[in-house]
CSV table of C-alpha atoms and ligand atoms in Angstrom, one decimal:
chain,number,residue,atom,x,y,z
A,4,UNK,CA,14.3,12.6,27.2
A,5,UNK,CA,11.6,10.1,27.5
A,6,UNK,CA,9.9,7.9,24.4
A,7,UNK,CA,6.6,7.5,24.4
A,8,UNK,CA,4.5,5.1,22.1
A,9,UNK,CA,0.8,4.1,23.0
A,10,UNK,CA,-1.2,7.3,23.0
A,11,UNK,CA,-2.3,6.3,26.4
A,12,UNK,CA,1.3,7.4,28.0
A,13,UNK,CA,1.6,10.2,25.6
A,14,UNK,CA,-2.1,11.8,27.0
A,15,UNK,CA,-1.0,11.0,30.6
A,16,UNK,CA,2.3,12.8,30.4
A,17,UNK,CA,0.9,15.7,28.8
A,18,UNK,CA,-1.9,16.1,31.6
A,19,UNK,CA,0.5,15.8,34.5
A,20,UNK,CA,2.1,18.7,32.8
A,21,UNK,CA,-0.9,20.8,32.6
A,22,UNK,CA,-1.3,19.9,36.2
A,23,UNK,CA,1.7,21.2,37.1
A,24,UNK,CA,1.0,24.5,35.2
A,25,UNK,CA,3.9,23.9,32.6
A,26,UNK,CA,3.3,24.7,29.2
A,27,UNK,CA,3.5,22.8,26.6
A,28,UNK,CA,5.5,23.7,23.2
A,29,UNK,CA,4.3,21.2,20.2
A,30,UNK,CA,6.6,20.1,17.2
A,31,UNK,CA,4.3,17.9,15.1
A,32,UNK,CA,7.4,16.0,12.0
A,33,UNK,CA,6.9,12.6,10.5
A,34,UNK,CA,10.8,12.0,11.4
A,35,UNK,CA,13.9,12.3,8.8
A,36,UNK,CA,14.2,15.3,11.0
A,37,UNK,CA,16.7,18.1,9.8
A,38,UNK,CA,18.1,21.1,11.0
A,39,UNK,CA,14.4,23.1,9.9
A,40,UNK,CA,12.9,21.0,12.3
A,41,UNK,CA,15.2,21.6,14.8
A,42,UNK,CA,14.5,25.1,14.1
A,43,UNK,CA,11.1,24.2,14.9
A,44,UNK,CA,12.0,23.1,18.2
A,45,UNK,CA,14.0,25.8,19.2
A,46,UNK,CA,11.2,28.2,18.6
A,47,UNK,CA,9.2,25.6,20.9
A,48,UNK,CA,11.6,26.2,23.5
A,49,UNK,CA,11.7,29.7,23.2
A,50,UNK,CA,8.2,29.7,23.9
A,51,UNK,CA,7.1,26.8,26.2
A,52,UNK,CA,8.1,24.8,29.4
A,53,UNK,CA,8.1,21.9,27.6
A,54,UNK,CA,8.7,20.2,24.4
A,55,UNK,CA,6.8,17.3,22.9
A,56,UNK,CA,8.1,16.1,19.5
A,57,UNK,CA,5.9,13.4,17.5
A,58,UNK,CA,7.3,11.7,14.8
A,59,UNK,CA,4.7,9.5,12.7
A,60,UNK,CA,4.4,8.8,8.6
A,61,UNK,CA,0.7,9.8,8.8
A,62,UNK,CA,-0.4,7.0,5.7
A,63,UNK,CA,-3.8,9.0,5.5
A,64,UNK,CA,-2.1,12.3,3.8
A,65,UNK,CA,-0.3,10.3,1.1
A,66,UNK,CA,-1.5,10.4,-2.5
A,67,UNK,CA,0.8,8.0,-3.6
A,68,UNK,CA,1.6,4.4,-2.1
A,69,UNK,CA,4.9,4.9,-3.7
A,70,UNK,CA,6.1,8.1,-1.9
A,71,UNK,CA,4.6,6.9,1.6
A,72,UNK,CA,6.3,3.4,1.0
A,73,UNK,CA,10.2,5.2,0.6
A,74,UNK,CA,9.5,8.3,2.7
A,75,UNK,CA,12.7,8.3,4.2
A,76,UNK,CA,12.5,6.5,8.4
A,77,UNK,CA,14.7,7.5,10.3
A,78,UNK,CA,14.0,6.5,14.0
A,79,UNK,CA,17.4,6.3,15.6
A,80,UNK,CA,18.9,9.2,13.8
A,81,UNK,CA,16.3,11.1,14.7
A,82,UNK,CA,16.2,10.6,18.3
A,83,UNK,CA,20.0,11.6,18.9
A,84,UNK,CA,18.8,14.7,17.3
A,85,UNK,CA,16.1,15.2,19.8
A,86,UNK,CA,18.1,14.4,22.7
A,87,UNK,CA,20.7,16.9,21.8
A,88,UNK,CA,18.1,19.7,21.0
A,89,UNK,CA,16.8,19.6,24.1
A,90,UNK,CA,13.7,17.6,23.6
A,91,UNK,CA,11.5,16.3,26.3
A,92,UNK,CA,9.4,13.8,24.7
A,93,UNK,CA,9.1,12.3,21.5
A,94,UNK,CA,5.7,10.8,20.5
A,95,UNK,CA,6.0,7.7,18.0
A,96,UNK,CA,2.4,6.2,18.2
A,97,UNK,CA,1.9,3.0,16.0
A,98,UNK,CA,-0.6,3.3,12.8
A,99,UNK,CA,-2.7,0.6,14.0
A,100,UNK,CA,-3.6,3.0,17.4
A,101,UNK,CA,-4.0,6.0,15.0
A,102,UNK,CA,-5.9,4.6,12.6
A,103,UNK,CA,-7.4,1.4,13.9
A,104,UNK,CA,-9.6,-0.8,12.3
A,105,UNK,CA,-13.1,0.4,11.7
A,106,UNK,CA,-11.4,4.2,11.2
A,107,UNK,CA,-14.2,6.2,9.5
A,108,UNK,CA,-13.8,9.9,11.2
A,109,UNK,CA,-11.5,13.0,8.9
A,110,UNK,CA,-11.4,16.6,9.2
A,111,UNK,CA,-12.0,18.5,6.3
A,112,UNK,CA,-11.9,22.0,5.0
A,113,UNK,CA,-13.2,23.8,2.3
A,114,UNK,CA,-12.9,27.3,0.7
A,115,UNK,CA,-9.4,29.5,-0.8
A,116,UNK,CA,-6.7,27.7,1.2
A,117,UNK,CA,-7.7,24.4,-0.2
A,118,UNK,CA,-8.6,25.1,-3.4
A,119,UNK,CA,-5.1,25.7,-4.8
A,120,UNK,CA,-1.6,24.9,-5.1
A,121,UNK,CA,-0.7,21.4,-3.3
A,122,UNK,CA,-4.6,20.8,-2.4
A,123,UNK,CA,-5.5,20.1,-6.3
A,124,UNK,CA,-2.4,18.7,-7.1
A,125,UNK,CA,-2.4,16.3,-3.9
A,126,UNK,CA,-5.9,15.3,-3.8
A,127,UNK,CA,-6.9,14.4,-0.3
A,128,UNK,CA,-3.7,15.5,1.4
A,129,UNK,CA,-4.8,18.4,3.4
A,130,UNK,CA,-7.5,16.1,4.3
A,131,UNK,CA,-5.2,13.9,6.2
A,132,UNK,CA,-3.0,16.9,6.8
A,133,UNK,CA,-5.9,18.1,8.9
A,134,UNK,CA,-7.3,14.6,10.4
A,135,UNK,CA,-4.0,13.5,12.3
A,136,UNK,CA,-2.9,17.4,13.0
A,137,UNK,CA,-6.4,17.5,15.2
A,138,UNK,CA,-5.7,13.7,16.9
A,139,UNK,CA,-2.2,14.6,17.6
A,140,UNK,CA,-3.6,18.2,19.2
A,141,UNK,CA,-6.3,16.4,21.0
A,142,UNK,CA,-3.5,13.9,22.5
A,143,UNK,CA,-0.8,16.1,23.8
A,144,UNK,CA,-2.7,19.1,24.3
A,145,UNK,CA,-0.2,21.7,23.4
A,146,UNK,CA,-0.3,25.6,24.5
A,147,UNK,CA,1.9,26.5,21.6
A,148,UNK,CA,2.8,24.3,18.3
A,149,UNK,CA,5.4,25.5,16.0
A,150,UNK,CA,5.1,24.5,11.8
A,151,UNK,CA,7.3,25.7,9.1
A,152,UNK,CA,7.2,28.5,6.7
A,153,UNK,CA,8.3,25.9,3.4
A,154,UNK,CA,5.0,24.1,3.9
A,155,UNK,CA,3.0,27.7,4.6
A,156,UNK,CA,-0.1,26.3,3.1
A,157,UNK,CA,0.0,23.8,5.7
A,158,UNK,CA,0.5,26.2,8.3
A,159,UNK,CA,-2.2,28.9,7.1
A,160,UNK,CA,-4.7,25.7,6.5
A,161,UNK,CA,-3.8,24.6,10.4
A,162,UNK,CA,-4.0,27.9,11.9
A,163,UNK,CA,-8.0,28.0,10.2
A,164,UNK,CA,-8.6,24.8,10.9
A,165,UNK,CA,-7.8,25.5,14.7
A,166,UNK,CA,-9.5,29.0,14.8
A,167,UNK,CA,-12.4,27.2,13.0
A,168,UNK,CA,-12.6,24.4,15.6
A,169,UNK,CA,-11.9,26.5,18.5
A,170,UNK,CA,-9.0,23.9,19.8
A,171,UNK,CA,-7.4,26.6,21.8
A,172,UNK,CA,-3.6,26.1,20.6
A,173,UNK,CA,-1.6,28.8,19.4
A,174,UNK,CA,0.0,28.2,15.6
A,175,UNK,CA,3.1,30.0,15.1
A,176,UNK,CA,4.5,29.4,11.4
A,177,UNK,CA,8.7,29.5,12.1
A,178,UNK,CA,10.9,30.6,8.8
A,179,UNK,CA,12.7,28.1,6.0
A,180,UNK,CA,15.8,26.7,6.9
A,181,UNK,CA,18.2,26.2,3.8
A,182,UNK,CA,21.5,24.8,2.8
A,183,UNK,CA,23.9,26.8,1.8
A,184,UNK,CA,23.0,26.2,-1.7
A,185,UNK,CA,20.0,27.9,-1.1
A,186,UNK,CA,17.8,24.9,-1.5
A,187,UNK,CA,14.5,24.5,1.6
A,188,UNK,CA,15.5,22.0,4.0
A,189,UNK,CA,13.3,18.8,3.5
A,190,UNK,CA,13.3,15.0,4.9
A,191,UNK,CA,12.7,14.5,0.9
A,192,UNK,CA,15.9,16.2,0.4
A,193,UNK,CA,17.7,12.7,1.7
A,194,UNK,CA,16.4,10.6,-1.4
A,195,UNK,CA,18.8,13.1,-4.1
A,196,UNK,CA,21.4,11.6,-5.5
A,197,UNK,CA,24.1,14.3,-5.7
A,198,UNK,CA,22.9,14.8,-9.6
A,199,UNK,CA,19.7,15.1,-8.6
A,200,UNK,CA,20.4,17.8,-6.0
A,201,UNK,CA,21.8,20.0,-8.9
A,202,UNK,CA,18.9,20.2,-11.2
A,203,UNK,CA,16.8,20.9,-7.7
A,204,UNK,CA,18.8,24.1,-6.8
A,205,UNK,CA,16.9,25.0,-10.4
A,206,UNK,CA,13.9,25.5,-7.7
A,207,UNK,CA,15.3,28.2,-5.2
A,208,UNK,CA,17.2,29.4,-8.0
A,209,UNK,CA,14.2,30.1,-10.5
A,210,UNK,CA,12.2,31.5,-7.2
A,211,UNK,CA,14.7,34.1,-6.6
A,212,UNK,CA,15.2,35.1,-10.2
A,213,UNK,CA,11.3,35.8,-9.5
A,214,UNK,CA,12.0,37.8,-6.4
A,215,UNK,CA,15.0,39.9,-7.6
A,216,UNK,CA,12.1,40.7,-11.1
A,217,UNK,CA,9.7,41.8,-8.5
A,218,UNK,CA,11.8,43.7,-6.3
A,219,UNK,CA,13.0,45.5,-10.3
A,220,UNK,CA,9.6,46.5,-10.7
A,221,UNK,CA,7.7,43.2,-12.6
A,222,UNK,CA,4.8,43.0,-10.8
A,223,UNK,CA,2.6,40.5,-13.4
A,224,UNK,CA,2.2,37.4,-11.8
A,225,UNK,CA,2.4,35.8,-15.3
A,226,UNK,CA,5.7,36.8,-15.9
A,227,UNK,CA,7.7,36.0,-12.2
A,228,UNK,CA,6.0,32.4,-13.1
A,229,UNK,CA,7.6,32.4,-16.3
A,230,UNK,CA,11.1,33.4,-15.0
A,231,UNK,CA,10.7,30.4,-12.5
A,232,UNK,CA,9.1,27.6,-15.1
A,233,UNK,CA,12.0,29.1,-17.9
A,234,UNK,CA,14.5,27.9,-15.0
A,235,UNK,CA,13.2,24.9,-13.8
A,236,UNK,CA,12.5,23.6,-17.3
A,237,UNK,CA,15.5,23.2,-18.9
A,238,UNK,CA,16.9,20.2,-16.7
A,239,UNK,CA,16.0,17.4,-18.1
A,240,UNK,CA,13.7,15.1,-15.4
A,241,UNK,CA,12.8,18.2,-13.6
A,242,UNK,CA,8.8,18.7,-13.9
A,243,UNK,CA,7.4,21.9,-12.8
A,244,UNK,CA,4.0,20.6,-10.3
A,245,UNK,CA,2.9,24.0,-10.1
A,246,UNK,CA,4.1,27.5,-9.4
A,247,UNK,CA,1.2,30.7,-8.3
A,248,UNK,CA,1.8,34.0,-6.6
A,249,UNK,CA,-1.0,33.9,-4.1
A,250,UNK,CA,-1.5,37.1,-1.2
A,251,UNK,CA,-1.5,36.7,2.0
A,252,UNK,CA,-3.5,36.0,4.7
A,253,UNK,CA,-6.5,35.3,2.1
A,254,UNK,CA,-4.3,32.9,-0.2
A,255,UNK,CA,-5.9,34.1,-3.1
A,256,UNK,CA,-4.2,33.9,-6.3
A,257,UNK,CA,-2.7,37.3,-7.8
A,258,UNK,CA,-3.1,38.8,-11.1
A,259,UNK,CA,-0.7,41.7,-10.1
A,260,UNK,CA,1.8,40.7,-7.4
A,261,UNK,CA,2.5,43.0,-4.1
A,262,UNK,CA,4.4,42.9,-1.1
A,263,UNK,CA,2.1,40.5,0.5
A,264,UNK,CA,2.5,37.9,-1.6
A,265,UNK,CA,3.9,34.9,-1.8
A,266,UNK,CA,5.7,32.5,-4.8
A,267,UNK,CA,4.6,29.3,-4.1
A,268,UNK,CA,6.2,26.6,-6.2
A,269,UNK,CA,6.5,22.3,-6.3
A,270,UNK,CA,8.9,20.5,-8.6
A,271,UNK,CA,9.2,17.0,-9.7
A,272,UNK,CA,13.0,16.5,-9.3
A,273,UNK,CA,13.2,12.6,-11.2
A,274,UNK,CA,9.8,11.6,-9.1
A,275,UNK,CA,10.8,13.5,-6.1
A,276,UNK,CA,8.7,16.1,-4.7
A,277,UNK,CA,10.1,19.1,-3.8
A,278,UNK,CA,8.5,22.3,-2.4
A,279,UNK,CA,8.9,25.9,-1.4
A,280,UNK,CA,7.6,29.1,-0.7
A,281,UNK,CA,9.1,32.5,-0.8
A,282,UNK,CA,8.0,36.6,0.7
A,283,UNK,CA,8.3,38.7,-2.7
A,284,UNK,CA,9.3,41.2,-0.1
A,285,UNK,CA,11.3,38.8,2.2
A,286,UNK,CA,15.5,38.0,2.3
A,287,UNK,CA,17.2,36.9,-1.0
A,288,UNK,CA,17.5,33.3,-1.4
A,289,UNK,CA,21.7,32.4,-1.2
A,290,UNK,CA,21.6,30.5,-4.7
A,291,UNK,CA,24.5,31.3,-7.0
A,292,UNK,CA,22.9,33.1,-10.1
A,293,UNK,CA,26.0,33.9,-12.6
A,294,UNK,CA,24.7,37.1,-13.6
A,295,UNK,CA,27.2,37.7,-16.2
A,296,UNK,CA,25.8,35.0,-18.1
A,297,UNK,CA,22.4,36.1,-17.6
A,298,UNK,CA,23.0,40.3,-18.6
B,11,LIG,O1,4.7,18.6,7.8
B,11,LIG,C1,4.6,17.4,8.2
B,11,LIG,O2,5.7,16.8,8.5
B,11,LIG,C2,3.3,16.7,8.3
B,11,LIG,O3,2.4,17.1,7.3
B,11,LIG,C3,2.6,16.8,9.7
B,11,LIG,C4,2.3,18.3,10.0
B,11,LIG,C5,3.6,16.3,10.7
B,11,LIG,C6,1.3,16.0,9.7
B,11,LIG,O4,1.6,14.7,9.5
């Protein structure tokens, strides 16, 4: 597995590739990598000759100096985990390449998939979200990049942004990896503190009490986002970001909720950020619900 670090290198390897008539399988992470990434790199194989990894805390998508000063780094760790996964490069280019001085270009979008969910409550995120997604694209010059299903607005507002800018790369969205708790795999998972954790499962857990409503026949949107703020709630430092039930592929939000939908939802577990999305019509979340209690 090679290392690569000025973007130079990383651009050279990639056309000697394309040269060759390999193609290229993309998994864009900013490190702390977990086994959903790895997920993510799997599906990479499946599909491509080779796979490029790029690890980089892109500062330009952060909200909050706070969160992007103690967003969890993780280099070393995370190359063992590349190795052993099969990896063929990682990318780690520096900030000051990225973003050098004088910086002035960003890609933005407007319209449903940004006017929502984590785009108002993260002003200017998407905006970054979309600027370094398009330099990382137009470095290693993937045939195929993989993103996960937990961040979908990410993935739907990539797969537009692409189509839009006709950058030739196929997106392919890859399911939610979760513990066996039932709680989304997340690099931000590493800064809970065994208590915290707890009072996080309230996320997966409220989402499925959602889900198993629906699939009873509660189709109000109001209502599935009341089962899931009742059960967030009620731990104490647990703050409820937002929760929607928006259709898919339009992401518009739903008055009454149907198959194609989505429960999109982002918690505030003692200042952590914690999100998720779940298929009304998709797999149970594994969460341990006593239903006795409950009845
Ligand atoms: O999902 C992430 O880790 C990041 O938003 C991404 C896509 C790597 C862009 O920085």
């Amino acid at each position: 597995m090679e290392v690569l670090v000025p973007i130079a290198d990383m651009r050279q390897w990639s056309r000697a590739q394309l040269q060759r008539g390999a193609r290229i399988g993309f998994v864009p992470t900013m490190g702390a990598l977990h086994a959903g990434h790895l997920s993510l790199v799997q599906r990479a194989r499946q599909l491509a000759d080779r796979v490029v990894v790029s690890i980089f805390v892109n500062p330009t998508q952060f909200d909050n100096q706070q969160d992007l000063a103690t967003y969890p780094r993780t280099l070393d760790e995370d190359l063992a985990l590349c190795r052993q996964a099969g990896v063929d490069v990682v990318w780690t280019p520096e900030t000051a390449e990225m973003y050098p001085d004088g910086y002035c270009t960003f890609v933005e979008m407007y319209g449903p998939l940004t006017d929502k969910l984590c785009a108002i409550a993260r002003p200017g995120h998407f905006r970054g979200v979309c600027t370094v997604v398009t330099k990382l694209l137009a470095v290693v010059r993937p045939d195929v990049a993989i993103f996960g299903q937990k961040d979908l607005q990410q993935a739907l507002i990539v797969s537009r942004m692409v189509a839009d800018l006709n950058l030739g790369v196929e997106i392919v969205v890859a399911p939610t990896v979760r513990d066996r708790d039932g709680l989304a795999l997340s690099s931000r998972n590493r800064r809970l503190t065994p208590a915290m954790r707890a009072k996080a499962l309230a996320l997966p857990r409220g989402l499925e009490l959602a889900r198993r409503a629906y699939r009873g026949g509660e189709t109000e949107s109001r209502k599935l986002i009341e089962i899931v703020a009742e059960e967030v709630l009620v731990n104490e430092g647990v703050d409820l970001d937002y929760c929607d039930v928006v259709s898919l592929p339009g992401f518009q939000e739903a008055e009454r909720a149907d198959d194609r939908c989505v429960l999109a939802a982002a918690v505030f577990v003692d200042g952590v950020r914690l999100i998720d999305h779940v298929p009304l019509a998709g797999e149970a979340i594994p969460v341990a619900i006593d239903d006795d209690e409950r009845a």
